[in-house]
PDB file of N, CA and C in Angstrom:
ATOM      1  N   UNK A   3     -11.091  10.503  -5.862  1.00 63.00           N
ATOM      2  CA  UNK A   3      -9.858   9.760  -5.949  1.00 63.00           C
ATOM      3  C   UNK A   3      -9.916   8.912  -7.218  1.00 63.00           C
ATOM      4  N   UNK A   4      -8.965   9.140  -8.089  1.00 68.00           N
ATOM      5  CA  UNK A   4      -8.908   8.422  -9.362  1.00 68.00           C
ATOM      6  C   UNK A   4      -7.808   7.376  -9.285  1.00 68.00           C
ATOM      7  N   UNK A   5      -8.199   6.115  -9.331  1.00 79.00           N
ATOM      8  CA  UNK A   5      -7.247   5.015  -9.269  1.00 79.00           C
ATOM      9  C   UNK A   5      -7.266   4.253 -10.585  1.00 79.00           C
ATOM     10  N   UNK A   6      -6.088   3.777 -10.985  1.00 77.00           N
ATOM     11  CA  UNK A   6      -5.984   2.974 -12.196  1.00 77.00           C
ATOM     12  C   UNK A   6      -5.069   1.795 -11.932  1.00 77.00           C
ATOM     13  N   UNK A   7      -5.384   0.674 -12.570  1.00 81.00           N
ATOM     14  CA  UNK A   7      -4.526  -0.499 -12.509  1.00 81.00           C
ATOM     15  C   UNK A   7      -3.895  -0.711 -13.868  1.00 81.00           C
ATOM     16  N   UNK A   8      -2.674  -1.205 -13.867  1.00 77.00           N
ATOM     17  CA  UNK A   8      -1.944  -1.466 -15.105  1.00 77.00           C
ATOM     18  C   UNK A   8      -2.138  -2.927 -15.482  1.00 77.00           C
ATOM     19  N   UNK A   9      -2.816  -3.175 -16.587  1.00 73.00           N
ATOM     20  CA  UNK A   9      -3.092  -4.551 -17.000  1.00 73.00           C
ATOM     21  C   UNK A   9      -1.815  -5.296 -17.402  1.00 73.00           C
ATOM     22  N   UNK A  10      -0.755  -4.573 -17.731  1.00 80.00           N
ATOM     23  CA  UNK A  10       0.508  -5.207 -18.108  1.00 80.00           C
ATOM     24  C   UNK A  10       1.360  -5.548 -16.885  1.00 80.00           C
ATOM     25  N   UNK A  11       0.992  -5.053 -15.718  1.00 81.00           N
ATOM     26  CA  UNK A  11       1.739  -5.293 -14.484  1.00 81.00           C
ATOM     27  C   UNK A  11       1.594  -6.757 -14.072  1.00 81.00           C
ATOM     28  N   UNK A  12       2.696  -7.389 -13.717  1.00 85.00           N
ATOM     29  CA  UNK A  12       2.660  -8.805 -13.347  1.00 85.00           C
ATOM     30  C   UNK A  12       2.327  -9.029 -11.867  1.00 85.00           C
ATOM     31  N   UNK A  13       2.291  -7.955 -11.083  1.00 87.00           N
ATOM     32  CA  UNK A  13       1.975  -8.110  -9.662  1.00 87.00           C
ATOM     33  C   UNK A  13       0.517  -8.524  -9.484  1.00 87.00           C
ATOM     34  N   UNK A  14       0.211  -9.227  -8.388  1.00 91.00           N
ATOM     35  CA  UNK A  14      -1.188  -9.580  -8.117  1.00 91.00           C
ATOM     36  C   UNK A  14      -2.059  -8.335  -8.024  1.00 91.00           C
ATOM     37  N   UNK A  15      -3.325  -8.475  -8.379  1.00 91.00           N
ATOM     38  CA  UNK A  15      -4.229  -7.322  -8.404  1.00 91.00           C
ATOM     39  C   UNK A  15      -4.354  -6.639  -7.051  1.00 91.00           C
ATOM     40  N   UNK A  16      -4.403  -7.418  -5.956  1.00 93.00           N
ATOM     41  CA  UNK A  16      -4.553  -6.783  -4.650  1.00 93.00           C
ATOM     42  C   UNK A  16      -3.351  -5.906  -4.308  1.00 93.00           C
ATOM     43  N   UNK A  17      -2.149  -6.292  -4.763  1.00 91.00           N
ATOM     44  CA  UNK A  17      -0.969  -5.457  -4.552  1.00 91.00           C
ATOM     45  C   UNK A  17      -1.038  -4.199  -5.402  1.00 91.00           C
ATOM     46  N   UNK A  18      -1.591  -4.321  -6.603  1.00 91.00           N
ATOM     47  CA  UNK A  18      -1.756  -3.143  -7.453  1.00 91.00           C
ATOM     48  C   UNK A  18      -2.761  -2.171  -6.836  1.00 91.00           C
ATOM     49  N   UNK A  19      -3.840  -2.708  -6.264  1.00 93.00           N
ATOM     50  CA  UNK A  19      -4.841  -1.866  -5.604  1.00 93.00           C
ATOM     51  C   UNK A  19      -4.190  -1.116  -4.445  1.00 93.00           C
ATOM     52  N   UNK A  20      -3.444  -1.848  -3.607  1.00 92.00           N
ATOM     53  CA  UNK A  20      -2.765  -1.216  -2.467  1.00 92.00           C
ATOM     54  C   UNK A  20      -1.773  -0.156  -2.956  1.00 92.00           C
ATOM     55  N   UNK A  21      -1.047  -0.464  -4.010  1.00 88.00           N
ATOM     56  CA  UNK A  21      -0.082   0.497  -4.556  1.00 88.00           C
ATOM     57  C   UNK A  21      -0.748   1.753  -5.093  1.00 88.00           C
ATOM     58  N   UNK A  22      -1.892   1.586  -5.751  1.00 89.00           N
ATOM     59  CA  UNK A  22      -2.612   2.745  -6.287  1.00 89.00           C
ATOM     60  C   UNK A  22      -3.114   3.640  -5.160  1.00 89.00           C
ATOM     61  N   UNK A  23      -3.599   3.037  -4.082  1.00 90.00           N
ATOM     62  CA  UNK A  23      -4.064   3.836  -2.938  1.00 90.00           C
ATOM     63  C   UNK A  23      -2.877   4.498  -2.251  1.00 90.00           C
ATOM     64  N   UNK A  24      -1.762   3.766  -2.123  1.00 86.00           N
ATOM     65  CA  UNK A  24      -0.548   4.343  -1.541  1.00 86.00           C
ATOM     66  C   UNK A  24      -0.108   5.580  -2.322  1.00 86.00           C
ATOM     67  N   UNK A  25      -0.127   5.461  -3.650  1.00 84.00           N
ATOM     68  CA  UNK A  25       0.257   6.598  -4.503  1.00 84.00           C
ATOM     69  C   UNK A  25      -0.684   7.778  -4.293  1.00 84.00           C
ATOM     70  N   UNK A  26      -1.997   7.503  -4.222  1.00 85.00           N
ATOM     71  CA  UNK A  26      -2.974   8.573  -4.023  1.00 85.00           C
ATOM     72  C   UNK A  26      -2.710   9.299  -2.711  1.00 85.00           C
ATOM     73  N   UNK A  27      -2.329   8.564  -1.683  1.00 85.00           N
ATOM     74  CA  UNK A  27      -2.028   9.186  -0.391  1.00 85.00           C
ATOM     75  C   UNK A  27      -0.738   9.988  -0.488  1.00 85.00           C
ATOM     76  N   UNK A  28       0.300   9.406  -1.090  1.00 80.00           N
ATOM     77  CA  UNK A  28       1.591  10.077  -1.218  1.00 80.00           C
ATOM     78  C   UNK A  28       1.488  11.351  -2.051  1.00 80.00           C
ATOM     79  N   UNK A  29       0.607  11.348  -3.055  1.00 79.00           N
ATOM     80  CA  UNK A  29       0.464  12.516  -3.930  1.00 79.00           C
ATOM     81  C   UNK A  29      -0.534  13.529  -3.395  1.00 79.00           C
ATOM     82  N   UNK A  30      -1.101  13.270  -2.221  1.00 81.00           N
ATOM     83  CA  UNK A  30      -1.992  14.236  -1.585  1.00 81.00           C
ATOM     84  C   UNK A  30      -3.440  14.168  -2.017  1.00 81.00           C
ATOM     85  N   UNK A  31      -3.811  13.165  -2.809  1.00 86.00           N
ATOM     86  CA  UNK A  31      -5.221  13.035  -3.198  1.00 86.00           C
ATOM     87  C   UNK A  31      -6.084  12.649  -2.005  1.00 86.00           C
ATOM     88  N   UNK A  32      -5.486  11.950  -1.054  1.00 86.00           N
ATOM     89  CA  UNK A  32      -6.173  11.556   0.182  1.00 86.00           C
ATOM     90  C   UNK A  32      -5.338  12.060   1.345  1.00 86.00           C
ATOM     91  N   UNK A  33      -5.953  12.827   2.216  1.00 86.00           N
ATOM     92  CA  UNK A  33      -5.252  13.378   3.378  1.00 86.00           C
ATOM     93  C   UNK A  33      -5.602  12.569   4.622  1.00 86.00           C
ATOM     94  N   UNK A  34      -4.780  12.663   5.667  1.00 88.00           N
ATOM     95  CA  UNK A  34      -5.119  11.981   6.917  1.00 88.00           C
ATOM     96  C   UNK A  34      -6.524  12.360   7.382  1.00 88.00           C
ATOM     97  N   UNK A  35      -7.289  11.352   7.764  1.00 90.00           N
ATOM     98  CA  UNK A  35      -8.662  11.566   8.211  1.00 90.00           C
ATOM     99  C   UNK A  35      -9.692  11.417   7.109  1.00 90.00           C
ATOM    100  N   UNK A  36      -9.255  11.439   5.858  1.00 92.00           N
ATOM    101  CA  UNK A  36     -10.192  11.278   4.738  1.00 92.00           C
ATOM    102  C   UNK A  36     -10.738   9.857   4.705  1.00 92.00           C
ATOM    103  N   UNK A  37     -12.016   9.752   4.355  1.00 94.00           N
ATOM    104  CA  UNK A  37     -12.639   8.436   4.177  1.00 94.00           C
ATOM    105  C   UNK A  37     -12.460   7.986   2.746  1.00 94.00           C
ATOM    106  N   UNK A  38     -12.176   6.711   2.583  1.00 94.00           N
ATOM    107  CA  UNK A  38     -12.094   6.139   1.245  1.00 94.00           C
ATOM    108  C   UNK A  38     -13.491   5.706   0.819  1.00 94.00           C
ATOM    109  N   UNK A  39     -13.721   5.635  -0.479  1.00 93.00           N
ATOM    110  CA  UNK A  39     -15.006   5.107  -0.953  1.00 93.00           C
ATOM    111  C   UNK A  39     -15.168   3.658  -0.499  1.00 93.00           C
ATOM    112  N   UNK A  40     -16.390   3.171  -0.408  1.00 92.00           N
ATOM    113  CA  UNK A  40     -16.597   1.763  -0.039  1.00 92.00           C
ATOM    114  C   UNK A  40     -15.896   0.822  -1.026  1.00 92.00           C
ATOM    115  N   UNK A  41     -15.507  -0.337  -0.524  1.00 92.00           N
ATOM    116  CA  UNK A  41     -14.787  -1.319  -1.343  1.00 92.00           C
ATOM    117  C   UNK A  41     -15.585  -1.693  -2.583  1.00 92.00           C
ATOM    118  N   UNK A  42     -16.895  -1.783  -2.447  1.00 94.00           N
ATOM    119  CA  UNK A  42     -17.732  -2.133  -3.600  1.00 94.00           C
ATOM    120  C   UNK A  42     -17.612  -1.069  -4.695  1.00 94.00           C
ATOM    121  N   UNK A  43     -17.622   0.209  -4.310  1.00 93.00           N
ATOM    122  CA  UNK A  43     -17.479   1.291  -5.292  1.00 93.00           C
ATOM    123  C   UNK A  43     -16.099   1.256  -5.943  1.00 93.00           C
ATOM    124  N   UNK A  44     -15.060   1.025  -5.127  1.00 92.00           N
ATOM    125  CA  UNK A  44     -13.706   0.942  -5.679  1.00 92.00           C
ATOM    126  C   UNK A  44     -13.587  -0.229  -6.646  1.00 92.00           C
ATOM    127  N   UNK A  45     -14.195  -1.357  -6.294  1.00 93.00           N
ATOM    128  CA  UNK A  45     -14.106  -2.529  -7.164  1.00 93.00           C
ATOM    129  C   UNK A  45     -14.794  -2.281  -8.511  1.00 93.00           C
ATOM    130  N   UNK A  46     -15.934  -1.603  -8.478  1.00 92.00           N
ATOM    131  CA  UNK A  46     -16.623  -1.278  -9.729  1.00 92.00           C
ATOM    132  C   UNK A  46     -15.793  -0.329 -10.577  1.00 92.00           C
ATOM    133  N   UNK A  47     -15.189   0.674  -9.940  1.00 89.00           N
ATOM    134  CA  UNK A  47     -14.381   1.659 -10.680  1.00 89.00           C
ATOM    135  C   UNK A  47     -13.129   1.021 -11.278  1.00 89.00           C
ATOM    136  N   UNK A  48     -12.555   0.039 -10.566  1.00 89.00           N
ATOM    137  CA  UNK A  48     -11.320  -0.592 -11.034  1.00 89.00           C
ATOM    138  C   UNK A  48     -11.572  -1.819 -11.902  1.00 89.00           C
ATOM    139  N   UNK A  49     -12.796  -2.322 -11.878  1.00 90.00           N
ATOM    140  CA  UNK A  49     -13.125  -3.504 -12.670  1.00 90.00           C
ATOM    141  C   UNK A  49     -12.568  -4.793 -12.091  1.00 90.00           C
ATOM    142  N   UNK A  50     -12.466  -4.843 -10.756  1.00 92.00           N
ATOM    143  CA  UNK A  50     -11.984  -6.056 -10.093  1.00 92.00           C
ATOM    144  C   UNK A  50     -13.003  -6.489  -9.047  1.00 92.00           C
ATOM    145  N   UNK A  51     -12.820  -7.678  -8.524  1.00 94.00           N
ATOM    146  CA  UNK A  51     -13.707  -8.215  -7.503  1.00 94.00           C
ATOM    147  C   UNK A  51     -13.568  -7.413  -6.206  1.00 94.00           C
ATOM    148  N   UNK A  52     -14.660  -7.269  -5.468  1.00 95.00           N
ATOM    149  CA  UNK A  52     -14.631  -6.534  -4.194  1.00 95.00           C
ATOM    150  C   UNK A  52     -13.684  -7.189  -3.195  1.00 95.00           C
ATOM    151  N   UNK A  53     -13.563  -8.511  -3.226  1.00 96.00           N
ATOM    152  CA  UNK A  53     -12.639  -9.193  -2.311  1.00 96.00           C
ATOM    153  C   UNK A  53     -11.183  -8.840  -2.609  1.00 96.00           C
ATOM    154  N   UNK A  54     -10.881  -8.586  -3.865  1.00 95.00           N
ATOM    155  CA  UNK A  54      -9.535  -8.162  -4.246  1.00 95.00           C
ATOM    156  C   UNK A  54      -9.233  -6.800  -3.642  1.00 95.00           C
ATOM    157  N   UNK A  55     -10.197  -5.891  -3.727  1.00 95.00           N
ATOM    158  CA  UNK A  55     -10.034  -4.560  -3.146  1.00 95.00           C
ATOM    159  C   UNK A  55      -9.886  -4.674  -1.629  1.00 95.00           C
ATOM    160  N   UNK A  56     -10.713  -5.491  -1.002  1.00 95.00           N
ATOM    161  CA  UNK A  56     -10.639  -5.659   0.452  1.00 95.00           C
ATOM    162  C   UNK A  56      -9.287  -6.222   0.875  1.00 95.00           C
ATOM    163  N   UNK A  57      -8.739  -7.118   0.090  1.00 96.00           N
ATOM    164  CA  UNK A  57      -7.421  -7.677   0.415  1.00 96.00           C
ATOM    165  C   UNK A  57      -6.348  -6.589   0.358  1.00 96.00           C
ATOM    166  N   UNK A  58      -6.424  -5.715  -0.640  1.00 96.00           N
ATOM    167  CA  UNK A  58      -5.490  -4.593  -0.731  1.00 96.00           C
ATOM    168  C   UNK A  58      -5.663  -3.620   0.424  1.00 96.00           C
ATOM    169  N   UNK A  59      -6.912  -3.350   0.793  1.00 96.00           N
ATOM    170  CA  UNK A  59      -7.184  -2.443   1.913  1.00 96.00           C
ATOM    171  C   UNK A  59      -6.665  -3.033   3.224  1.00 96.00           C
ATOM    172  N   UNK A  60      -6.844  -4.328   3.418  1.00 96.00           N
ATOM    173  CA  UNK A  60      -6.348  -4.975   4.644  1.00 96.00           C
ATOM    174  C   UNK A  60      -4.827  -4.900   4.722  1.00 96.00           C
ATOM    175  N   UNK A  61      -4.156  -5.054   3.593  1.00 95.00           N
ATOM    176  CA  UNK A  61      -2.693  -4.943   3.584  1.00 95.00           C
ATOM    177  C   UNK A  61      -2.262  -3.549   4.032  1.00 95.00           C
ATOM    178  N   UNK A  62      -2.971  -2.526   3.560  1.00 94.00           N
ATOM    179  CA  UNK A  62      -2.653  -1.154   3.960  1.00 94.00           C
ATOM    180  C   UNK A  62      -2.990  -0.908   5.430  1.00 94.00           C
ATOM    181  N   UNK A  63      -4.046  -1.546   5.916  1.00 94.00           N
ATOM    182  CA  UNK A  63      -4.377  -1.459   7.340  1.00 94.00           C
ATOM    183  C   UNK A  63      -3.256  -2.072   8.165  1.00 94.00           C
ATOM    184  N   UNK A  64      -2.764  -3.225   7.735  1.00 93.00           N
ATOM    185  CA  UNK A  64      -1.690  -3.899   8.462  1.00 93.00           C
ATOM    186  C   UNK A  64      -0.396  -3.091   8.458  1.00 93.00           C
ATOM    187  N   UNK A  65      -0.203  -2.261   7.428  1.00 88.00           N
ATOM    188  CA  UNK A  65       0.969  -1.391   7.346  1.00 88.00           C
ATOM    189  C   UNK A  65       0.795  -0.117   8.170  1.00 88.00           C
ATOM    190  N   UNK A  66      -0.420   0.113   8.668  1.00 89.00           N
ATOM    191  CA  UNK A  66      -0.679   1.315   9.454  1.00 89.00           C
ATOM    192  C   UNK A  66      -1.051   2.522   8.619  1.00 89.00           C
ATOM    193  N   UNK A  67      -1.341   2.320   7.345  1.00 91.00           N
ATOM    194  CA  UNK A  67      -1.688   3.422   6.440  1.00 91.00           C
ATOM    195  C   UNK A  67      -3.175   3.745   6.516  1.00 91.00           C
ATOM    196  N   UNK A  68      -3.999   2.702   6.704  1.00 94.00           N
ATOM    197  CA  UNK A  68      -5.452   2.884   6.785  1.00 94.00           C
ATOM    198  C   UNK A  68      -5.965   2.388   8.129  1.00 94.00           C
ATOM    199  N   UNK A  69      -7.126   2.899   8.487  1.00 94.00           N
ATOM    200  CA  UNK A  69      -7.777   2.486   9.724  1.00 94.00           C
ATOM    201  C   UNK A  69      -9.210   2.099   9.392  1.00 94.00           C
ATOM    202  N   UNK A  70      -9.631   0.930   9.874  1.00 93.00           N
ATOM    203  CA  UNK A  70     -11.002   0.473   9.662  1.00 93.00           C
ATOM    204  C   UNK A  70     -11.789   0.784  10.922  1.00 93.00           C
ATOM    205  N   UNK A  71     -12.909   1.458  10.757  1.00 88.00           N
ATOM    206  CA  UNK A  71     -13.783   1.759  11.891  1.00 88.00           C
ATOM    207  C   UNK A  71     -15.202   1.367  11.542  1.00 88.00           C
ATOM    208  N   UNK A  72     -15.781   0.536  12.374  1.00 87.00           N
ATOM    209  CA  UNK A  72     -17.159   0.106  12.148  1.00 87.00           C
ATOM    210  C   UNK A  72     -18.069   1.334  12.150  1.00 87.00           C
ATOM    211  N   UNK A  73     -18.869   1.451  11.122  1.00 85.00           N
ATOM    212  CA  UNK A  73     -19.797   2.567  11.020  1.00 85.00           C
ATOM    213  C   UNK A  73     -19.202   3.823  10.408  1.00 85.00           C
ATOM    214  N   UNK A  74     -17.873   3.908  10.350  1.00 84.00           N
ATOM    215  CA  UNK A  74     -17.217   5.088   9.781  1.00 84.00           C
ATOM    216  C   UNK A  74     -16.450   4.761   8.510  1.00 84.00           C
ATOM    217  N   UNK A  75     -16.324   3.496   8.201  1.00 91.00           N
ATOM    218  CA  UNK A  75     -15.631   3.101   6.991  1.00 91.00           C
ATOM    219  C   UNK A  75     -14.123   3.062   7.159  1.00 91.00           C
ATOM    220  N   UNK A  76     -13.438   3.230   6.061  1.00 94.00           N
ATOM    221  CA  UNK A  76     -11.974   3.158   6.025  1.00 94.00           C
ATOM    222  C   UNK A  76     -11.430   4.574   5.902  1.00 94.00           C
ATOM    223  N   UNK A  77     -10.538   4.949   6.819  1.00 94.00           N
ATOM    224  CA  UNK A  77      -9.961   6.289   6.788  1.00 94.00           C
ATOM    225  C   UNK A  77      -8.441   6.208   6.702  1.00 94.00           C
ATOM    226  N   UNK A  78      -7.848   7.282   6.201  1.00 93.00           N
ATOM    227  CA  UNK A  78      -6.396   7.402   6.110  1.00 93.00           C
ATOM    228  C   UNK A  78      -5.878   7.830   7.485  1.00 93.00           C
ATOM    229  N   UNK A  79      -4.846   7.159   7.979  1.00 91.00           N
ATOM    230  CA  UNK A  79      -4.302   7.473   9.297  1.00 91.00           C
ATOM    231  C   UNK A  79      -3.404   8.706   9.254  1.00 91.00           C
ATOM    232  N   UNK A  80      -3.144   9.268  10.420  1.00 87.00           N
ATOM    233  CA  UNK A  80      -2.207  10.384  10.537  1.00 87.00           C
ATOM    234  C   UNK A  80      -0.807   9.880  10.189  1.00 87.00           C
ATOM    235  N   UNK A  81      -0.061  10.629   9.423  1.00 77.00           N
ATOM    236  CA  UNK A  81       1.293  10.233   9.041  1.00 77.00           C
ATOM    237  C   UNK A  81       1.332   9.145   7.984  1.00 77.00           C
ATOM    238  N   UNK A  82       0.192   8.852   7.372  1.00 72.00           N
ATOM    239  CA  UNK A  82       0.125   7.764   6.394  1.00 72.00           C
ATOM    240  C   UNK A  82       0.995   8.045   5.172  1.00 72.00           C
ATOM    241  N   UNK A  83       1.051   9.286   4.733  1.00 66.00           N
ATOM    242  CA  UNK A  83       1.831   9.625   3.545  1.00 66.00           C
ATOM    243  C   UNK A  83       3.312   9.341   3.732  1.00 66.00           C
ATOM    244  N   UNK A  84       3.839   9.761   4.884  1.00 75.00           N
ATOM    245  CA  UNK A  84       5.250   9.531   5.153  1.00 75.00           C
ATOM    246  C   UNK A  84       5.534   8.047   5.322  1.00 75.00           C
ATOM    247  N   UNK A  85       4.665   7.357   6.053  1.00 71.00           N
ATOM    248  CA  UNK A  85       4.843   5.927   6.280  1.00 71.00           C
ATOM    249  C   UNK A  85       4.742   5.160   4.963  1.00 71.00           C
ATOM    250  N   UNK A  86       3.780   5.532   4.141  1.00 69.00           N
ATOM    251  CA  UNK A  86       3.592   4.873   2.861  1.00 69.00           C
ATOM    252  C   UNK A  86       4.821   5.054   1.976  1.00 69.00           C
ATOM    253  N   UNK A  87       5.351   6.260   1.946  1.00 75.00           N
ATOM    254  CA  UNK A  87       6.533   6.553   1.136  1.00 75.00           C
ATOM    255  C   UNK A  87       7.742   5.765   1.645  1.00 75.00           C
ATOM    256  N   UNK A  88       7.908   5.713   2.965  1.00 79.00           N
ATOM    257  CA  UNK A  88       9.026   4.978   3.545  1.00 79.00           C
ATOM    258  C   UNK A  88       8.916   3.483   3.241  1.00 79.00           C
ATOM    259  N   UNK A  89       7.709   2.921   3.356  1.00 77.00           N
ATOM    260  CA  UNK A  89       7.517   1.502   3.049  1.00 77.00           C
ATOM    261  C   UNK A  89       7.823   1.206   1.583  1.00 77.00           C
ATOM    262  N   UNK A  90       7.428   2.100   0.704  1.00 79.00           N
ATOM    263  CA  UNK A  90       7.695   1.906  -0.727  1.00 79.00           C
ATOM    264  C   UNK A  90       9.198   1.937  -0.988  1.00 79.00           C
ATOM    265  N   UNK A  91       9.905   2.861  -0.346  1.00 86.00           N
ATOM    266  CA  UNK A  91      11.359   2.929  -0.516  1.00 86.00           C
ATOM    267  C   UNK A  91      12.033   1.687   0.055  1.00 86.00           C
ATOM    268  N   UNK A  92      11.500   1.161   1.181  1.00 86.00           N
ATOM    269  CA  UNK A  92      12.054  -0.056   1.770  1.00 86.00           C
ATOM    270  C   UNK A  92      11.851  -1.244   0.819  1.00 86.00           C
ATOM    271  N   UNK A  93      10.682  -1.316   0.193  1.00 84.00           N
ATOM    272  CA  UNK A  93      10.431  -2.392  -0.774  1.00 84.00           C
ATOM    273  C   UNK A  93      11.409  -2.314  -1.941  1.00 84.00           C
ATOM    274  N   UNK A  94      11.646  -1.101  -2.418  1.00 89.00           N
ATOM    275  CA  UNK A  94      12.589  -0.920  -3.521  1.00 89.00           C
ATOM    276  C   UNK A  94      13.995  -1.342  -3.099  1.00 89.00           C
ATOM    277  N   UNK A  95      14.375  -1.007  -1.857  1.00 91.00           N
ATOM    278  CA  UNK A  95      15.694  -1.388  -1.356  1.00 91.00           C
ATOM    279  C   UNK A  95      15.829  -2.907  -1.285  1.00 91.00           C
ATOM    280  N   UNK A  96      14.812  -3.585  -0.792  1.00 89.00           N
ATOM    281  CA  UNK A  96      14.834  -5.052  -0.705  1.00 89.00           C
ATOM    282  C   UNK A  96      14.920  -5.655  -2.108  1.00 89.00           C
ATOM    283  N   UNK A  97      14.164  -5.102  -3.047  1.00 90.00           N
ATOM    284  CA  UNK A  97      14.196  -5.599  -4.423  1.00 90.00           C
ATOM    285  C   UNK A  97      15.572  -5.373  -5.054  1.00 90.00           C
ATOM    286  N   UNK A  98      16.165  -4.194  -4.832  1.00 92.00           N
ATOM    287  CA  UNK A  98      17.498  -3.910  -5.372  1.00 92.00           C
ATOM    288  C   UNK A  98      18.543  -4.848  -4.766  1.00 92.00           C
ATOM    289  N   UNK A  99      18.440  -5.065  -3.457  1.00 91.00           N
ATOM    290  CA  UNK A  99      19.388  -5.963  -2.790  1.00 91.00           C
ATOM    291  C   UNK A  99      19.264  -7.372  -3.343  1.00 91.00           C
ATOM    292  N   UNK A 100      18.042  -7.843  -3.550  1.00 91.00           N
ATOM    293  CA  UNK A 100      17.827  -9.190  -4.091  1.00 91.00           C
ATOM    294  C   UNK A 100      18.413  -9.304  -5.498  1.00 91.00           C
ATOM    295  N   UNK A 101      18.221  -8.258  -6.273  1.00 92.00           N
ATOM    296  CA  UNK A 101      18.762  -8.253  -7.635  1.00 92.00           C
ATOM    297  C   UNK A 101      20.285  -8.347  -7.631  1.00 92.00           C
ATOM    298  N   UNK A 102      20.915  -7.794  -6.593  1.00 94.00           N
ATOM    299  CA  UNK A 102      22.374  -7.826  -6.475  1.00 94.00           C
ATOM    300  C   UNK A 102      22.879  -9.058  -5.724  1.00 94.00           C
ATOM    301  N   UNK A 103      21.938  -9.941  -5.332  1.00 94.00           N
ATOM    302  CA  UNK A 103      22.334 -11.186  -4.697  1.00 94.00           C
ATOM    303  C   UNK A 103      22.357 -11.167  -3.177  1.00 94.00           C
ATOM    304  N   UNK A 104      21.855 -10.103  -2.567  1.00 92.00           N
ATOM    305  CA  UNK A 104      21.818 -10.022  -1.113  1.00 92.00           C
ATOM    306  C   UNK A 104      20.457 -10.464  -0.596  1.00 92.00           C
ATOM    307  N   UNK A 105      20.463 -11.183   0.509  1.00 90.00           N
ATOM    308  CA  UNK A 105      19.222 -11.588   1.151  1.00 90.00           C
ATOM    309  C   UNK A 105      18.778 -10.549   2.168  1.00 90.00           C
ATOM    310  N   UNK A 106      17.612 -10.781   2.740  1.00 86.00           N
ATOM    311  CA  UNK A 106      17.076  -9.839   3.734  1.00 86.00           C
ATOM    312  C   UNK A 106      17.977  -9.752   4.964  1.00 86.00           C
ATOM    313  N   UNK A 107      18.536 -10.895   5.380  1.00 89.00           N
ATOM    314  CA  UNK A 107      19.410 -10.853   6.563  1.00 89.00           C
ATOM    315  C   UNK A 107      20.677 -10.060   6.268  1.00 89.00           C
ATOM    316  N   UNK A 108      21.196 -10.183   5.045  1.00 91.00           N
ATOM    317  CA  UNK A 108      22.370  -9.378   4.660  1.00 91.00           C
ATOM    318  C   UNK A 108      22.032  -7.894   4.728  1.00 91.00           C
ATOM    319  N   UNK A 109      20.851  -7.558   4.239  1.00 89.00           N
ATOM    320  CA  UNK A 109      20.420  -6.164   4.232  1.00 89.00           C
ATOM    321  C   UNK A 109      20.240  -5.635   5.654  1.00 89.00           C
ATOM    322  N   UNK A 110      19.690  -6.464   6.518  1.00 89.00           N
ATOM    323  CA  UNK A 110      19.497  -6.051   7.914  1.00 89.00           C
ATOM    324  C   UNK A 110      20.851  -5.783   8.571  1.00 89.00           C
ATOM    325  N   UNK A 111      21.817  -6.635   8.318  1.00 90.00           N
ATOM    326  CA  UNK A 111      23.153  -6.437   8.885  1.00 90.00           C
ATOM    327  C   UNK A 111      23.780  -5.144   8.357  1.00 90.00           C
ATOM    328  N   UNK A 112      23.576  -4.839   7.082  1.00 90.00           N
ATOM    329  CA  UNK A 112      24.096  -3.585   6.519  1.00 90.00           C
ATOM    330  C   UNK A 112      23.480  -2.381   7.217  1.00 90.00           C
ATOM    331  N   UNK A 113      22.180  -2.462   7.437  1.00 87.00           N
ATOM    332  CA  UNK A 113      21.470  -1.340   8.084  1.00 87.00           C
ATOM    333  C   UNK A 113      21.946  -1.184   9.527  1.00 87.00           C
ATOM    334  N   UNK A 114      22.087  -2.302  10.230  1.00 90.00           N
ATOM    335  CA  UNK A 114      22.592  -2.234  11.613  1.00 90.00           C
ATOM    336  C   UNK A 114      23.981  -1.610  11.672  1.00 90.00           C
ATOM    337  N   UNK A 115      24.782  -1.849  10.661  1.00 90.00           N
ATOM    338  CA  UNK A 115      26.124  -1.294  10.620  1.00 90.00           C
ATOM    339  C   UNK A 115      26.152   0.211  10.408  1.00 90.00           C
ATOM    340  N   UNK A 116      25.039   0.790   9.977  1.00 88.00           N
ATOM    341  CA  UNK A 116      24.960   2.239   9.754  1.00 88.00           C
ATOM    342  C   UNK A 116      24.824   3.023  11.056  1.00 88.00           C
ATOM    343  N   UNK A 117      24.283   2.385  12.095  1.00 72.00           N
ATOM    344  CA  UNK A 117      24.053   3.152  13.336  1.00 72.00           C
ATOM    345  C   UNK A 117      25.201   3.120  14.284  1.00 72.00           C
TER     346      UNK A 117
END
C-alpha cells in the first residue's frame, strides 16, 4: 500500500492520513479483510509521528471502515469501500452546502424532503 501526504494541504495531518487510507480502500489497494501495516511502519513511510497515524486510524475505526483486533492488528471491514466513498461524498456535500451558505440543519431538512 503506497500512501502519500500532500505538504501543501491545509488539513491536519491525521485527516490526511485517514484520507489517504480511504483512497487506498476505494481504489482497491486494500480489500475487506486485509491487514494494514503497523502504525509505526506507516508513520515511518509517511514521515509523521506514530500518534498522528493512530489518530487517523481511530477516525476510520469510528467511521466503521477499519476494525481493531488485539493480536490481529488493524483490518479493513466488509463494505468499507462503499462506506468510505459514501462518507467522502457526504463530506463534499456538507462543504458545498456551507460554501453556499447552508448549515447542517438546512441540509438535513433538504435530505428529509427527498423521501
